CSV table of C-alpha atoms and ligand atoms in Angstrom, one decimal:
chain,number,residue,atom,x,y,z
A,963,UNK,CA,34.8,-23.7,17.9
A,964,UNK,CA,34.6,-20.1,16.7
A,965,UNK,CA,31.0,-19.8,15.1
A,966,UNK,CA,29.6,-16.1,15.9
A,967,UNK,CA,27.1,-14.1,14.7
A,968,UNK,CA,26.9,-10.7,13.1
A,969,UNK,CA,25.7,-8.8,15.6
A,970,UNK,CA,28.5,-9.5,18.0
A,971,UNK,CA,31.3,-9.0,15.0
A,972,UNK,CA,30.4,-5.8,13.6
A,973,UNK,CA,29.9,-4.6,16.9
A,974,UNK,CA,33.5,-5.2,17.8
A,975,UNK,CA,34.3,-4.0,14.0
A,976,UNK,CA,32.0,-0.7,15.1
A,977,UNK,CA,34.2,-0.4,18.1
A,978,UNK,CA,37.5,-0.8,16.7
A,979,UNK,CA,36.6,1.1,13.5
A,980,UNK,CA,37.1,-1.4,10.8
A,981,UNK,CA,35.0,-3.7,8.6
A,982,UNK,CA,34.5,-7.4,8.0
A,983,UNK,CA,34.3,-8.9,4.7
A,984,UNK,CA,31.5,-11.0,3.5
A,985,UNK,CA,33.2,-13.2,0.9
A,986,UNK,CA,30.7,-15.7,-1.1
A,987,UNK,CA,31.3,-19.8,-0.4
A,988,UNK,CA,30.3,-22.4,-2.7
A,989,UNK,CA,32.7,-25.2,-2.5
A,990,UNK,CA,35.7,-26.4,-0.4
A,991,UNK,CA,38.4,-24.7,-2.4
A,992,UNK,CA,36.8,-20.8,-1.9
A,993,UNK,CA,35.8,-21.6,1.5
A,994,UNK,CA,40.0,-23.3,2.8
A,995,UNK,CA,41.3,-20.4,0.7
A,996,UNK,CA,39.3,-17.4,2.6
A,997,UNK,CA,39.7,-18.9,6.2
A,998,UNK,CA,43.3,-20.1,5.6
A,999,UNK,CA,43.5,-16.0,4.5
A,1000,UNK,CA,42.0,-15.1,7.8
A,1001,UNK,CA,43.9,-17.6,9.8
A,1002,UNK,CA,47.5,-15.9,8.2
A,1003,UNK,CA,46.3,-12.2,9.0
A,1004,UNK,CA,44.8,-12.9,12.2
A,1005,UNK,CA,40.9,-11.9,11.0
A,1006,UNK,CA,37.2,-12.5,11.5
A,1007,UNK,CA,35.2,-13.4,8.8
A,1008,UNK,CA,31.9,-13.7,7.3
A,1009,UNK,CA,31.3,-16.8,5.0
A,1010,UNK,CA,28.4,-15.9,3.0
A,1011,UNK,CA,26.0,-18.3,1.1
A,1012,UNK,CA,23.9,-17.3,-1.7
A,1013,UNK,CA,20.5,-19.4,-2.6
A,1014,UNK,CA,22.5,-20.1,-5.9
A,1015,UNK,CA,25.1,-21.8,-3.4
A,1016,UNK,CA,22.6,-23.6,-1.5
A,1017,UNK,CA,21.0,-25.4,-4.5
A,1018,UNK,CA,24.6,-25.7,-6.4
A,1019,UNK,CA,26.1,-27.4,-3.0
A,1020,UNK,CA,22.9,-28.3,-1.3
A,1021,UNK,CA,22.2,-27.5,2.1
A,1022,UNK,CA,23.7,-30.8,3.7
A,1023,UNK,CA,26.6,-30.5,2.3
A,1024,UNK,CA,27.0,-27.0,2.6
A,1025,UNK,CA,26.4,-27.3,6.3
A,1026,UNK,CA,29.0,-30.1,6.8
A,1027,UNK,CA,31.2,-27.5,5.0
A,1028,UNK,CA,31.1,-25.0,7.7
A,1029,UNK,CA,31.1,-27.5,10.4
A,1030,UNK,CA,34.8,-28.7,8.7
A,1031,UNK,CA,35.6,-24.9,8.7
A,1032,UNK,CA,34.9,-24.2,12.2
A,1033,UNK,CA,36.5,-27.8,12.9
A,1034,UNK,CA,39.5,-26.8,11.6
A,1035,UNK,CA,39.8,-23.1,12.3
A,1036,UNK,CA,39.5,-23.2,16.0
A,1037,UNK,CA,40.9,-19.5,16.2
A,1038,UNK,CA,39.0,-17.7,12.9
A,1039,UNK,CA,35.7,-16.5,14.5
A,1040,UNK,CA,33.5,-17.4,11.9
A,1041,UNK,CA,29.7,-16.1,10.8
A,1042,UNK,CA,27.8,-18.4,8.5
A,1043,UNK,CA,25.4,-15.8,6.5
A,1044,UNK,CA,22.6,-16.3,4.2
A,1045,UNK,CA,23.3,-14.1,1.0
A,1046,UNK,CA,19.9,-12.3,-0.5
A,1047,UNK,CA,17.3,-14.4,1.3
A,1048,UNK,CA,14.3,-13.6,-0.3
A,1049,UNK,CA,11.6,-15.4,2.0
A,1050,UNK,CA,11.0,-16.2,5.4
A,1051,UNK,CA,11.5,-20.2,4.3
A,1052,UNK,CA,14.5,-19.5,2.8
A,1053,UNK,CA,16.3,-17.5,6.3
A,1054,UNK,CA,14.5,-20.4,8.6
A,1055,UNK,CA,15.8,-23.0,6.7
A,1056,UNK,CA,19.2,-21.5,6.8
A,1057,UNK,CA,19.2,-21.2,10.2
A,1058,UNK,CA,17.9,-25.0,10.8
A,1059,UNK,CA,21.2,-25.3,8.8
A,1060,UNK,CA,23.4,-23.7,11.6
A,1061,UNK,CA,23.6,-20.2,9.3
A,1062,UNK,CA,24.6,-17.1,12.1
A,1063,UNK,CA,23.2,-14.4,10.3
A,1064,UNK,CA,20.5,-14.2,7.4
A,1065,UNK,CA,19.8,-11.2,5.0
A,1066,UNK,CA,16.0,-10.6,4.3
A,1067,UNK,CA,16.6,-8.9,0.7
A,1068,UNK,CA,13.0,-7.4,0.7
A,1069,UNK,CA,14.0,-4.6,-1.9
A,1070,UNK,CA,13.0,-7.4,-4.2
A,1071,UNK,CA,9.5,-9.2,-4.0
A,1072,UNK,CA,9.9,-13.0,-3.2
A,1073,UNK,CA,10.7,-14.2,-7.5
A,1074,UNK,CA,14.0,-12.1,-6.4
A,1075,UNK,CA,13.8,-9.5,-9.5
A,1076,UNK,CA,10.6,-7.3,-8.9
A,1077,UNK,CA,11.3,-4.6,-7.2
A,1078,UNK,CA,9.2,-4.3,-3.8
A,1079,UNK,CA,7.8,-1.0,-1.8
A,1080,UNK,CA,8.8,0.1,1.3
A,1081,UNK,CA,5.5,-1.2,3.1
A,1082,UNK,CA,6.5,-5.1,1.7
A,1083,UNK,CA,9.8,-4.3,2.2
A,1084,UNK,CA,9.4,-3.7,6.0
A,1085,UNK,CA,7.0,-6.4,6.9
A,1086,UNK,CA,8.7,-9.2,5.8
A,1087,UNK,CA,12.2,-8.3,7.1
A,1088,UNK,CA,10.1,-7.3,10.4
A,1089,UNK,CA,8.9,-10.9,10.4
A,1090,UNK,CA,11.9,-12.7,9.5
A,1091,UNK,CA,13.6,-10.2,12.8
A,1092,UNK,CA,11.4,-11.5,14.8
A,1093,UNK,CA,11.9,-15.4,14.0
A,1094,UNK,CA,15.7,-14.8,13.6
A,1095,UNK,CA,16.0,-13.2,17.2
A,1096,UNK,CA,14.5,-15.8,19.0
A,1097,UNK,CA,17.1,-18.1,17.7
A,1098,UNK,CA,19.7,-15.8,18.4
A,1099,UNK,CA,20.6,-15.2,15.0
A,1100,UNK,CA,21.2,-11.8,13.3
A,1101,UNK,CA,19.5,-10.2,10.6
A,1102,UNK,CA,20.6,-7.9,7.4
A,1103,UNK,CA,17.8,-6.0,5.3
A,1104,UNK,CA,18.3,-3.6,2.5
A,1105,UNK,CA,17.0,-0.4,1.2
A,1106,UNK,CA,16.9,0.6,-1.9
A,1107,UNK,CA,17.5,-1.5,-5.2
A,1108,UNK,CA,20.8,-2.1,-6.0
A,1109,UNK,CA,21.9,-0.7,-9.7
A,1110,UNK,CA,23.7,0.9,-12.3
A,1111,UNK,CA,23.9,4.8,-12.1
A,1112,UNK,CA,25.5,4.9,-14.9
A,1113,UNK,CA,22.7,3.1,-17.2
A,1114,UNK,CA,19.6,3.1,-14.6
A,1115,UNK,CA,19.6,-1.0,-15.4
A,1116,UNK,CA,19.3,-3.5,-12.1
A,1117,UNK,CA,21.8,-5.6,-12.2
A,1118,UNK,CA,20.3,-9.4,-12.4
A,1119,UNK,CA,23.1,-12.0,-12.4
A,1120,UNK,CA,21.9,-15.6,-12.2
A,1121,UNK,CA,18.5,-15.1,-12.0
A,1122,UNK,CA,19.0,-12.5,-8.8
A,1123,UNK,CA,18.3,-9.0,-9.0
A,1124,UNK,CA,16.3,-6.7,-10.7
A,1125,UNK,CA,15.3,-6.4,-14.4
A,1126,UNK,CA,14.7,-3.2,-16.4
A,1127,UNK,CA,14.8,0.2,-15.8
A,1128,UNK,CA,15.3,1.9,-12.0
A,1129,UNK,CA,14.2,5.1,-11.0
A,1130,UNK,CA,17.1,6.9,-9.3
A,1131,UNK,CA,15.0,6.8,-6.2
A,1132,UNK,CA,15.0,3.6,-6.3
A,1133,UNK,CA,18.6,3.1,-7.3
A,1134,UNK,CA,19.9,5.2,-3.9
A,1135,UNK,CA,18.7,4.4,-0.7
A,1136,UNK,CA,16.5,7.4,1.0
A,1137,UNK,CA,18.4,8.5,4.2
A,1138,UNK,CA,15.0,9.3,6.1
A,1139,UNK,CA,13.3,5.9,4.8
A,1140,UNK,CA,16.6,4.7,6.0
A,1141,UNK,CA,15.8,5.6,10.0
A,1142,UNK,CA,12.4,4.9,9.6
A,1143,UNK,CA,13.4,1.2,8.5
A,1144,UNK,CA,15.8,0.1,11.0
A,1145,UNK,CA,13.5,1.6,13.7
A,1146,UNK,CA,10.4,-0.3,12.2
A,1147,UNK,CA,12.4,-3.3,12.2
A,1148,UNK,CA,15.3,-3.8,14.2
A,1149,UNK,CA,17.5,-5.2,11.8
A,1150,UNK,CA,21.6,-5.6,12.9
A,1151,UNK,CA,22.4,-4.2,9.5
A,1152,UNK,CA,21.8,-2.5,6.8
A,1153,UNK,CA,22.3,-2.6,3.1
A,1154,UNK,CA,22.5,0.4,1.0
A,1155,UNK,CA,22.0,1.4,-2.3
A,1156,UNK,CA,24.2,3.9,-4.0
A,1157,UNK,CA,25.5,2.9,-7.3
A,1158,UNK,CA,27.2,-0.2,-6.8
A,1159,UNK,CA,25.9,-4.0,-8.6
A,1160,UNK,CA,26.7,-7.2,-8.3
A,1161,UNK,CA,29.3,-9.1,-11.3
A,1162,UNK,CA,31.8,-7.9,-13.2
A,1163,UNK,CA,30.6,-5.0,-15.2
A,1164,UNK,CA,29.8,-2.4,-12.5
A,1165,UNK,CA,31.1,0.8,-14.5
A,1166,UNK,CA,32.4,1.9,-17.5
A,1167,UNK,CA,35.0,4.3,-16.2
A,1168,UNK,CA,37.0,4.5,-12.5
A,1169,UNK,CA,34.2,5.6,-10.9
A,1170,UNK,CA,33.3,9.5,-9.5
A,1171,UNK,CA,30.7,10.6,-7.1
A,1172,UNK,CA,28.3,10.7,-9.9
A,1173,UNK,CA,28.2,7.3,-10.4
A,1174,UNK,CA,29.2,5.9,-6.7
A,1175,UNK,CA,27.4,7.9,-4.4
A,1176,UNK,CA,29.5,7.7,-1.2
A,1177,UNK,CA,27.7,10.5,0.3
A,1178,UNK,CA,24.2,8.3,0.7
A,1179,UNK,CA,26.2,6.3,2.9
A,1180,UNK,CA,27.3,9.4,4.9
A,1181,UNK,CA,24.3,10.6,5.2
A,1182,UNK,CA,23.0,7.4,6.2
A,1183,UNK,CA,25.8,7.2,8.8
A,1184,UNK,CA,24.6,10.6,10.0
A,1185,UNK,CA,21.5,10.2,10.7
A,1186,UNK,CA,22.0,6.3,12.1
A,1187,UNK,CA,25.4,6.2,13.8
A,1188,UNK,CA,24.8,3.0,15.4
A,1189,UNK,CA,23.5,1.6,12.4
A,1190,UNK,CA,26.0,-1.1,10.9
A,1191,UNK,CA,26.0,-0.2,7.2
A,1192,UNK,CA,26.5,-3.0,4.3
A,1193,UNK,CA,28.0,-2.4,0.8
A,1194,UNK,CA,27.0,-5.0,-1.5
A,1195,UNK,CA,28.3,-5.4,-4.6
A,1196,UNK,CA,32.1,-4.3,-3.7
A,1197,UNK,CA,34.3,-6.5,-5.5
A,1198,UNK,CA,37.4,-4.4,-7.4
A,1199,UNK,CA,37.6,-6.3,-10.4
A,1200,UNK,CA,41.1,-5.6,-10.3
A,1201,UNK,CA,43.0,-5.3,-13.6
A,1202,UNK,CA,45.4,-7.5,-12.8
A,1203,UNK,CA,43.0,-10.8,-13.3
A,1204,UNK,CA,41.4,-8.9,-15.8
A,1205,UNK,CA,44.6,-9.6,-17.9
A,1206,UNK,CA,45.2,-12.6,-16.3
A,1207,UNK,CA,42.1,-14.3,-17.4
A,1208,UNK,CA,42.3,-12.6,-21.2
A,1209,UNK,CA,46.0,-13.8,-21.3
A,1210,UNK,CA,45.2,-17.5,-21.0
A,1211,UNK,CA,41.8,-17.5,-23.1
A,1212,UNK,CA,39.4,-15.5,-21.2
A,1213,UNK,CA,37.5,-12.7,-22.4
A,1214,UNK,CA,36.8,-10.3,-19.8
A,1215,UNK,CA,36.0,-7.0,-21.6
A,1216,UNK,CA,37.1,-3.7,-20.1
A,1217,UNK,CA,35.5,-2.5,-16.8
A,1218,UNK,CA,35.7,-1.1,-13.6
A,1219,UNK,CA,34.8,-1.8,-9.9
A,1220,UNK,CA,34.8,0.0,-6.6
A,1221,UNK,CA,37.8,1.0,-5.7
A,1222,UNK,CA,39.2,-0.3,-2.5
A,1223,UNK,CA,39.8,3.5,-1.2
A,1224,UNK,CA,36.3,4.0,-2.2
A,1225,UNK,CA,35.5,1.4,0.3
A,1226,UNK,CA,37.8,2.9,2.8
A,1227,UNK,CA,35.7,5.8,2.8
A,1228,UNK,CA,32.9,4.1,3.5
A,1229,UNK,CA,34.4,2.5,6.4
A,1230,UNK,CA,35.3,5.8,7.9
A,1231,UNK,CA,31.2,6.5,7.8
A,1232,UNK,CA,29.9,3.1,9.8
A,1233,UNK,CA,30.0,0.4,6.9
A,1234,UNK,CA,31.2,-2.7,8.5
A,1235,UNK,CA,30.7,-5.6,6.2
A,1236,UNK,CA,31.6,-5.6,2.7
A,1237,UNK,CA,30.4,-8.0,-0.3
A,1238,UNK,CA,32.9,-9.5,-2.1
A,1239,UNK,CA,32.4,-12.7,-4.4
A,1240,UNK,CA,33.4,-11.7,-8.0
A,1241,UNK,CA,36.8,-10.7,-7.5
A,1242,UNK,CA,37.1,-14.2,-5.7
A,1243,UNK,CA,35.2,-15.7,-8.7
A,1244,UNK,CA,38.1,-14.0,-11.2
A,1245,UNK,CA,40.6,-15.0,-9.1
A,1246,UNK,CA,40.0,-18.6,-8.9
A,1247,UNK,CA,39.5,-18.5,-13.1
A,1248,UNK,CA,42.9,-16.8,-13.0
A,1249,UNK,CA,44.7,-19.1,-11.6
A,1250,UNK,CA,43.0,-22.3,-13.0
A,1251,UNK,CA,43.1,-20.5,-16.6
A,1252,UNK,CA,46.7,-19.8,-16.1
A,1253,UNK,CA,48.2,-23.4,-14.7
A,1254,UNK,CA,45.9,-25.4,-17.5
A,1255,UNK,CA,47.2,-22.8,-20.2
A,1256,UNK,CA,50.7,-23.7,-19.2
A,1257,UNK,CA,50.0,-27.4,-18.6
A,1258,UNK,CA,47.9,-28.8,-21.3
A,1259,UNK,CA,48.9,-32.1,-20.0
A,1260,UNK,CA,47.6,-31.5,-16.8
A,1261,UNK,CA,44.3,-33.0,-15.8
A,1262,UNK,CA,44.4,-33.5,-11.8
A,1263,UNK,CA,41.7,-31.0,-10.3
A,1264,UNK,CA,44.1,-30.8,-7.0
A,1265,UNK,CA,46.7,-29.2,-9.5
A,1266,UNK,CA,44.5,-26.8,-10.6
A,1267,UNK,CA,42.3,-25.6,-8.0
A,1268,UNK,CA,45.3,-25.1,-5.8
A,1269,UNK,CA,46.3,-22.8,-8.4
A,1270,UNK,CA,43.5,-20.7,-8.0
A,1271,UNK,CA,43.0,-21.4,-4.6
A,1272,UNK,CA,46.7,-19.4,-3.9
A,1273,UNK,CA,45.4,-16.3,-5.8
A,1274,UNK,CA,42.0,-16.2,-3.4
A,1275,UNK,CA,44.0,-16.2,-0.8
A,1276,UNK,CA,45.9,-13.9,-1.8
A,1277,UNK,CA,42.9,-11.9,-2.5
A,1278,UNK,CA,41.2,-11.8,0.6
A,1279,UNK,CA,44.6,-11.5,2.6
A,1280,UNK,CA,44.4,-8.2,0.8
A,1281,UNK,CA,41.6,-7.0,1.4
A,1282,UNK,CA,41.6,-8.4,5.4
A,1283,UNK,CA,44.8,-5.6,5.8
A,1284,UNK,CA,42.7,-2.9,3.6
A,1285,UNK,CA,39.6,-3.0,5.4
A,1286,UNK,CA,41.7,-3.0,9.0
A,1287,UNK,CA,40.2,-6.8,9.5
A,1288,UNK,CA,43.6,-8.6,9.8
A,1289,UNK,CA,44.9,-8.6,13.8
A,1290,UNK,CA,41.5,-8.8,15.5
A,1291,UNK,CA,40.6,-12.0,15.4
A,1292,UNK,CA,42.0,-13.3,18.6
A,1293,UNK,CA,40.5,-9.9,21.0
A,1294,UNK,CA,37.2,-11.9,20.2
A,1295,UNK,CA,35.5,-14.6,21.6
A,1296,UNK,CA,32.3,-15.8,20.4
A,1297,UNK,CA,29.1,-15.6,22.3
A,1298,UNK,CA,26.8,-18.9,21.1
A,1299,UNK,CA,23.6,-18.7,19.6
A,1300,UNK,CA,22.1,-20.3,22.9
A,1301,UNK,CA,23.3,-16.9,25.1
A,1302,UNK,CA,22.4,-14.4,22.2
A,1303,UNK,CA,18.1,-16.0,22.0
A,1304,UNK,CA,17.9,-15.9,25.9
A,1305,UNK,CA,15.9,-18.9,25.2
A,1306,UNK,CA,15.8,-21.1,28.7
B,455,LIG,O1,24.6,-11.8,-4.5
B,455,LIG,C1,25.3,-12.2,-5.4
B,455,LIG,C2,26.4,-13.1,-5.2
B,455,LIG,O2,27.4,-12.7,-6.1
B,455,LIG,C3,26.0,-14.5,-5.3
B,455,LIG,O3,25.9,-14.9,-6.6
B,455,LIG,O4,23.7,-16.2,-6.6
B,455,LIG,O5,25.5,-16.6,-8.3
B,455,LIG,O6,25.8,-17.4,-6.0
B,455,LIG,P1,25.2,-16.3,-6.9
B,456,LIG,P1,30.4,-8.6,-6.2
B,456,LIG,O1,29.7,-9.2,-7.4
B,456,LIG,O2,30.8,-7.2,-6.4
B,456,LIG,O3,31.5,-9.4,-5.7
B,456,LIG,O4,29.3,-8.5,-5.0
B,456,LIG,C1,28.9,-9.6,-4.2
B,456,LIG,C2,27.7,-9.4,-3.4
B,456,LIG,O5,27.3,-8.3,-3.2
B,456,LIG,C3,27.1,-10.5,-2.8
B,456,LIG,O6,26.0,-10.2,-2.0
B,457,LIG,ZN1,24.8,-8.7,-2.8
């Protein structure tokens, strides 16, 4: 049983100079296709849950998921992480649920769209440290609002994230604010701010420094060295679904993600866990788009989801060798929550 928390694997992804990525659950079929993927290429890897996934798959279920994940990926060293928690209730009751790792987003107030200040910001992921630790489980927080650049808009997607307008202040995290966070709150992680949003339609054009601002991170990575830094956002939206999808009857309209060299970079300046669902969500509607287009006959789910279950995998194998993932997975072995709370 490989179940592990964040601390412990970015730590080892901080020694050995690579990243893990978080890629979004919220079914059977996303969650055999990524640890199959990190079974083949020999790779830690965090699952991560979104409220949206919770109340889709409900929390039963979704448990009994990861159990069956574990179960049958004895060697994948697994951490269970709540995606954009955005109240105490919402990390505790992941963790009742056998979550590793929780993300208190308190960027955004608790309706998960108004943007919070720095003094909410910090007591609430303070608090939800505090509760998290004595259970052994890690914590993420973030600084900074995550955004477009490019049109100053949050980027809200399912009823997450924030509406109107952003400052640039608030759209790049402040490298100072930065150090004064994670010393006022301990978190394991951090998530920065700097350009990137969540969904499909991140930018216009490939993107340049004006619009991806690498150089927060660095600066970040400067200042905190032992700071394990988190890019949300980071799906590619690689072209190749793109045309996928609009060849069998989608309409994805032109766009651009980040770059996986981007990403690269960022790894060389202390980022360690990388957010990926979208590129997962395109892949999957490739391959179902694709097999249904070809088979208008066809109406057995198995057929295809395993269609687009082959293309995730693909994916994430991908991106396990990019990020320098693939080949660690068997130098770890999992500490359990019961050694990490020092609770008897
Ligand atoms: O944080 C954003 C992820 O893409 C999760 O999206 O809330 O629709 O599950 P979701
Ligand atoms: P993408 O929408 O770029 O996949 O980002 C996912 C994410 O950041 C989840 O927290
Ligand atoms: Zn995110």
């Amino acid at each position: 049983m490989a179940r592990i928390t964040l601390r412990q694997l970015l730590d080892h992804a901080a020694e050995h100079g690579y990243a893990v990525p978080a890629f979004n659950v919220t079914n059977m079929e996303t969650g055999l296709a990524i640890v199959s993927a990190a079974r083949e290429t020999n790779a830690p890897v965090i699952l991560a849950a979104s409220r949206g996934a919770r109340s889709y798959a409900g929390d039963i279920l979704l448990a009994r998921l990861i159990d069956g994940l574990v179960a049958t990926f004895p060697e994948v060293p697994i951490c269970m992480h709540l995606d954009h928690g955005n109240t105490l209730a919402t990390c505790a009751t992941a963790i009742q649920h056998g979550f590793t790792s929780v993300m208190m987003d308190g960027s955004l107030k608790a309706d998960g769209v108004t943007p919070a200040d720095y003094a909410y910001n910090r007591d609430i992921t303070a608090r939800v440290v505090e509760m998290a630790h004595a259970c052994g489980v890690s914590v993420e927080g973030e600084l900074g609002v995550l955004g477009s650049l490019e049109s100053g808009m949050g980027d809200q997607e399912d009823g997450h994230g924030a509406t109107g307008k952003l400052s640039e202040d608030q759209l790049l995290t402040d490298p100072e604010e930065a150090e004064k966070f994670v010393r006022e709150t301990g978190v394991d992680a951090l998530a920065v701010a700097m350009g990137t949003s969540h969904g499909a339609y991140k930018f216009t054009r490939k993107p340049d420094g004006a619009i991806l601002a690498m150089t927060v991170i660095e600066e970040i990575n400067r200042r905190l060295p032992n700071t394990h830094l988190v890019m949300h956002g980071s799906s590619s939206v690689p072209e190749d679904l793109q045309q996928v999808i609009n060849n069998f009857g989608g309409d994805i309209r032109p766009t651009w993600g980040v770059p996986v060299e981007e990403i690269q970079r960022g790894i060389r300046s202390g980022v360690r866990k990388v957010n990926i669902d979208t590129d997962n969500r395109m892949a999957m509607t490739a391959g179902v788009r694709r097999v249904l287009a070809q088979n208008p006959g066809e109406f057995d789910p198995r057929k295809y989801l395993k269609e687009g279950m082959g293309l995730v995998k693909e994916l994430c194998k991908a991106r396990f060798e990019a990020f320098g993932t693939a080949g660690h997975a068997d130098q770890i072995t999992p500490v359990p929550l019961e050694a990490m709370s020092k609770r008897y």
